[in-house]
GROMACS .gro file of C-alpha atoms in nm:
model
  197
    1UNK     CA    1  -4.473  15.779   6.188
    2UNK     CA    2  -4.156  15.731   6.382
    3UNK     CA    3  -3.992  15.571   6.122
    4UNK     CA    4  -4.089  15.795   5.858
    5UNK     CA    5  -3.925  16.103   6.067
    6UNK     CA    6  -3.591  15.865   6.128
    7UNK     CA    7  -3.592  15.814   5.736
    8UNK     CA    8  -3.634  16.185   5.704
    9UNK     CA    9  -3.359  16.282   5.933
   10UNK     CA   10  -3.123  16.026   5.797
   11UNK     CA   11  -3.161  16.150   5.458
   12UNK     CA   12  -3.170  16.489   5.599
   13UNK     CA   13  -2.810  16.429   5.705
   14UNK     CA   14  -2.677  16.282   5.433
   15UNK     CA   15  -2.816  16.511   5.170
   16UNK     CA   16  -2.954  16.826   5.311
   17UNK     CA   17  -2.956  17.037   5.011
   18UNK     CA   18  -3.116  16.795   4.804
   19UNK     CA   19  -3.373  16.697   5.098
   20UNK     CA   20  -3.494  17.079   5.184
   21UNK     CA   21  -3.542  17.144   4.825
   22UNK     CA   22  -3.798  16.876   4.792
   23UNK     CA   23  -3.950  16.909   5.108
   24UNK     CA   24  -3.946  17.293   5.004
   25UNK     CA   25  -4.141  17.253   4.665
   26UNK     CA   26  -4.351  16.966   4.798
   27UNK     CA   27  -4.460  17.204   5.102
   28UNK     CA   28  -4.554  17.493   4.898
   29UNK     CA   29  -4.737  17.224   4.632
   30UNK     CA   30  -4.926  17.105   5.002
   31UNK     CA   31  -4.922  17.432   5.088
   32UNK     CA   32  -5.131  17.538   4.764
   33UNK     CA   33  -5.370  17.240   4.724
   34UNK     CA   34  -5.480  17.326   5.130
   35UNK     CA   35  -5.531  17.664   4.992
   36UNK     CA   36  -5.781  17.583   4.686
   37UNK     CA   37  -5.952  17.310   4.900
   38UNK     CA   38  -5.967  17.460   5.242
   39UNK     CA   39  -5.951  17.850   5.209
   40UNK     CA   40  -6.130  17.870   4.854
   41UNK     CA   41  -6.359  17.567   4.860
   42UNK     CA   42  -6.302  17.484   4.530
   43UNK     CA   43  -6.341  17.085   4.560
   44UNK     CA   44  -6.175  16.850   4.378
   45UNK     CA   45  -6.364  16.909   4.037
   46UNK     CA   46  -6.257  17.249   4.011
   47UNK     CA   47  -5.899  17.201   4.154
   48UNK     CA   48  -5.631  17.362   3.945
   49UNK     CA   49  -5.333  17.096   3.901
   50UNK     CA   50  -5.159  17.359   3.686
   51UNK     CA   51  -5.184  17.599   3.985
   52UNK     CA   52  -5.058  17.359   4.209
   53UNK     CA   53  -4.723  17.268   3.951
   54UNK     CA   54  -4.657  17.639   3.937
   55UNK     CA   55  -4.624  17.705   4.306
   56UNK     CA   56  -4.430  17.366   4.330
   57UNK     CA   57  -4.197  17.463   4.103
   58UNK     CA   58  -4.100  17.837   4.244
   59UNK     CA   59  -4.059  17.574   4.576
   60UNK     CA   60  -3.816  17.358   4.435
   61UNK     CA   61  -3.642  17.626   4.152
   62UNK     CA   62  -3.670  17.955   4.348
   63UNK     CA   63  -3.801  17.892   4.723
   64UNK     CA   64  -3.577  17.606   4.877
   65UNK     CA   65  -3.243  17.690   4.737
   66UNK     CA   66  -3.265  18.091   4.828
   67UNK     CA   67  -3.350  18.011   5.182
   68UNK     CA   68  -3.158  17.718   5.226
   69UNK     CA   69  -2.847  17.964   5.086
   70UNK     CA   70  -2.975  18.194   5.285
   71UNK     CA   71  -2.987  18.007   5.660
   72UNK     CA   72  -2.626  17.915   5.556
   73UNK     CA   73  -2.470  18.229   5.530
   74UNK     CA   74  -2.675  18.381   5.789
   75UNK     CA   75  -2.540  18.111   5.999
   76UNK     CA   76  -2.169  18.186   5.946
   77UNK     CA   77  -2.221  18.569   5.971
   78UNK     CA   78  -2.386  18.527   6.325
   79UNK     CA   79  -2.275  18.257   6.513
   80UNK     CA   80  -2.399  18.089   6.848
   81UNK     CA   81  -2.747  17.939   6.987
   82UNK     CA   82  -2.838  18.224   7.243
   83UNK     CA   83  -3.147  18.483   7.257
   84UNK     CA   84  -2.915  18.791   7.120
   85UNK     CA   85  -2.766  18.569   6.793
   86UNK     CA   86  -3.142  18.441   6.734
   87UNK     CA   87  -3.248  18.844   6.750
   88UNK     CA   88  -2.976  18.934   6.511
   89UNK     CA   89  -3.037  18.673   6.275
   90UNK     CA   90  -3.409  18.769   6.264
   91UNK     CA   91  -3.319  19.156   6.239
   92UNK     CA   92  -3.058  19.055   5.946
   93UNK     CA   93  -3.328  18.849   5.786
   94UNK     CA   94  -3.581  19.104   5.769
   95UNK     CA   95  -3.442  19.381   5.708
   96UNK     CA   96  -3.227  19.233   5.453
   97UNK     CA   97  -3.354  18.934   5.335
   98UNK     CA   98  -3.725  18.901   5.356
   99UNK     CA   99  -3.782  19.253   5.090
  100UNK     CA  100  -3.571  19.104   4.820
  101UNK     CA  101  -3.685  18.805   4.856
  102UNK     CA  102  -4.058  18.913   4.851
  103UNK     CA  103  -3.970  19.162   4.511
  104UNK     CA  104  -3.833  18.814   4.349
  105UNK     CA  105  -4.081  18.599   4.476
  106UNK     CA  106  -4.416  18.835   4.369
  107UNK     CA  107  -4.238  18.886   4.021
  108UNK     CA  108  -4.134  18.543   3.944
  109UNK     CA  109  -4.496  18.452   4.058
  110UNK     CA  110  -4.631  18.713   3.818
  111UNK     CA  111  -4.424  18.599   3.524
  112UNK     CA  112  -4.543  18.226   3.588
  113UNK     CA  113  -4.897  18.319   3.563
  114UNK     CA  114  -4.799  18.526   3.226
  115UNK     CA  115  -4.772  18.884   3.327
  116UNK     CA  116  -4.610  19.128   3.098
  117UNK     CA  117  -4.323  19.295   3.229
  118UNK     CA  118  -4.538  19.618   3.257
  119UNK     CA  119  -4.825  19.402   3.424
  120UNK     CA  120  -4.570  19.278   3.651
  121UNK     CA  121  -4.411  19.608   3.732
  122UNK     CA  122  -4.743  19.757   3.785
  123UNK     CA  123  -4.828  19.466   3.985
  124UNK     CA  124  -4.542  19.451   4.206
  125UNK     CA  125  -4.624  19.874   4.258
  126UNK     CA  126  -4.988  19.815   4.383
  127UNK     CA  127  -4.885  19.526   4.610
  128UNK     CA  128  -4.567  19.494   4.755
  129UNK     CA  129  -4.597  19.749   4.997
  130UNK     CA  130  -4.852  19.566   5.147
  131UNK     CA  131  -4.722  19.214   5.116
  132UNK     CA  132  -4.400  19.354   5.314
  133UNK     CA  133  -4.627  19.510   5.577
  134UNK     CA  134  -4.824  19.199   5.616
  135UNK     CA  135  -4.451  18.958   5.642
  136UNK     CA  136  -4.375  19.218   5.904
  137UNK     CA  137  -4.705  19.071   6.165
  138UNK     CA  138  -4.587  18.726   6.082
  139UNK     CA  139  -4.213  18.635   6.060
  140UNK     CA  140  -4.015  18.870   6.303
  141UNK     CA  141  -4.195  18.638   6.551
  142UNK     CA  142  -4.179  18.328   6.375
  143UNK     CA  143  -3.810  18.364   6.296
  144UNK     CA  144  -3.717  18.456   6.618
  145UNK     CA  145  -3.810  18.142   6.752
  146UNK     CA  146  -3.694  17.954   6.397
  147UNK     CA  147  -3.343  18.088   6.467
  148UNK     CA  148  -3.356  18.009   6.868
  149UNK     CA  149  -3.548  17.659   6.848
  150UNK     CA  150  -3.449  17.479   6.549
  151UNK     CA  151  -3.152  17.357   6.381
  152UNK     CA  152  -3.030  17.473   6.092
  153UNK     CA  153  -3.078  17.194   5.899
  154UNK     CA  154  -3.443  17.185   5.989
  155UNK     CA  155  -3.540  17.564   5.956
  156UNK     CA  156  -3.628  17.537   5.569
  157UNK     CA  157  -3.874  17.279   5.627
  158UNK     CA  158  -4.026  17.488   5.950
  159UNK     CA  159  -4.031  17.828   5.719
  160UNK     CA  160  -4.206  17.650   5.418
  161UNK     CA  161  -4.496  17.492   5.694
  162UNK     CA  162  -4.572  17.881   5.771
  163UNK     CA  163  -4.518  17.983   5.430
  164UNK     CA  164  -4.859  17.957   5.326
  165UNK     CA  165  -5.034  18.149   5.622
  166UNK     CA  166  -5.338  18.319   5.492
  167UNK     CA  167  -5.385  18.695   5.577
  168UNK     CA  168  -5.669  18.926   5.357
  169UNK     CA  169  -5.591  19.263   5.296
  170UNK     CA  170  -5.865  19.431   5.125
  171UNK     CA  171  -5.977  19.249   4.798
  172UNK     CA  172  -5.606  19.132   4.724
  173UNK     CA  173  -5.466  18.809   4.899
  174UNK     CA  174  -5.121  18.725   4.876
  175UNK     CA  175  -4.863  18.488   5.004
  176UNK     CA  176  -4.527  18.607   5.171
  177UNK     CA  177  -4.255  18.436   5.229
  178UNK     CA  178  -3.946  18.525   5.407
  179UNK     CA  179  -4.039  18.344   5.306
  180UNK     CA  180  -4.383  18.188   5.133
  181UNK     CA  181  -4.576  18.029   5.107
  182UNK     CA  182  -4.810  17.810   5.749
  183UNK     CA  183  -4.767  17.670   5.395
  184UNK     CA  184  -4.372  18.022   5.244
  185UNK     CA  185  -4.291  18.305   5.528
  186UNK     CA  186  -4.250  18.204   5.310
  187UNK     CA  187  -4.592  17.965   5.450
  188UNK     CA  188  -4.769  18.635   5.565
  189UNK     CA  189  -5.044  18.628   5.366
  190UNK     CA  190  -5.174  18.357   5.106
  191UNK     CA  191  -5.063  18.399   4.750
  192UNK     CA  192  -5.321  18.396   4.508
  193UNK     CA  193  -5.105  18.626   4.280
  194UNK     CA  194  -5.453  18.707   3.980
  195UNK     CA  195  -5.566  18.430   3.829
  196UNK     CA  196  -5.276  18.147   3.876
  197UNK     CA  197  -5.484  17.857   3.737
   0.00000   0.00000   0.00000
């Protein structure tokens, strides 16, 4: 296991875009097939590998270069290691970030599962309100410490392991992300956007 984490953080170092991109889309793939086996109980039989490519794919397309762009510029615009630059970067993140983010991230999910616009419209009226409020018990805390703890180079791969953190809120489950789907922010709640089989 040591060696594997050496590999990692040698390759980490020589290509970290390309590295938190795939760990990003292969920890919201992980992220979803722990969902459908452990949360849902769906067993192997009825596991949905189309599901599981979907979610992989906003990871590597959508998830890991939008954060990783995102942890860069946030890292030029406040600067330093102490308690008050890790409190601004969360503050920045979530009150800037983390609800455009979500709006992109709830409609891209709803056009991969073949929403209409005016499904996903609808859709993003009914829910987002309480997808934000549900990021909001989650990530202020866990990017505090994200921003304090961690390098920057490593914070993708921390944010996509709590990306996938499941949360109910009435009938509707979701995934946030800030961002989703532990495994996204982004990894709030657990997305199960409808029917994304």
């Amino acid at each position: 296991m040591a060696g594997l984490w050496r590999s990692y953080q040698l390759l980490i170092a020589k290509r970290p875009w390309t590295v938190q991109i795939i760990t990003a889309g292969s920890l919201v793939g992980l992220g979803d097939v722990i969902s459908q086996q452990l949360i849902e109980r769906r067993g192997l039989a009825n596991h949905s590998v189309r599901r599981t490519a979907k979610m992989m794919s906003i990871g590597f397309f959508f998830v890991g270069p939008l954060v990783g762009g995102w942890y860069k510029v946030l890292d030029k615009l406040v600067t330093g290691g102490t308690k008050s630059a890790a409190l601004k970067k969360m503050l920045a993140d979530q009150v800037c970030f983390a609800p455009c983010f979500l709006g992109a991230f709830l409609g891209i999910s709803g056009a991969l599962n073949g929403l209409t616009v005016e499904q996903n419209v609808a859709k993003l009226k009914r829910d987002y309100t309480d997808a934000l409020i549900s990021n909001y018990y989650l990530w202020p805390a866990v990017q505090i410490a994200n921003f304090y703890f961690i390098p920057l180079h490593h914070s993708g791969a921390q944010i996509q392991q709590c990306w996938r953190f499941k949360v109910v809120s009435g009938k509707r489950t979701f995934t946030t992300s800030s961002e989703t789907l532990c495994a996204a922010r982004h990894y709030g709640r657990s997305l199960k956007l409808g029917n994304f089989n």
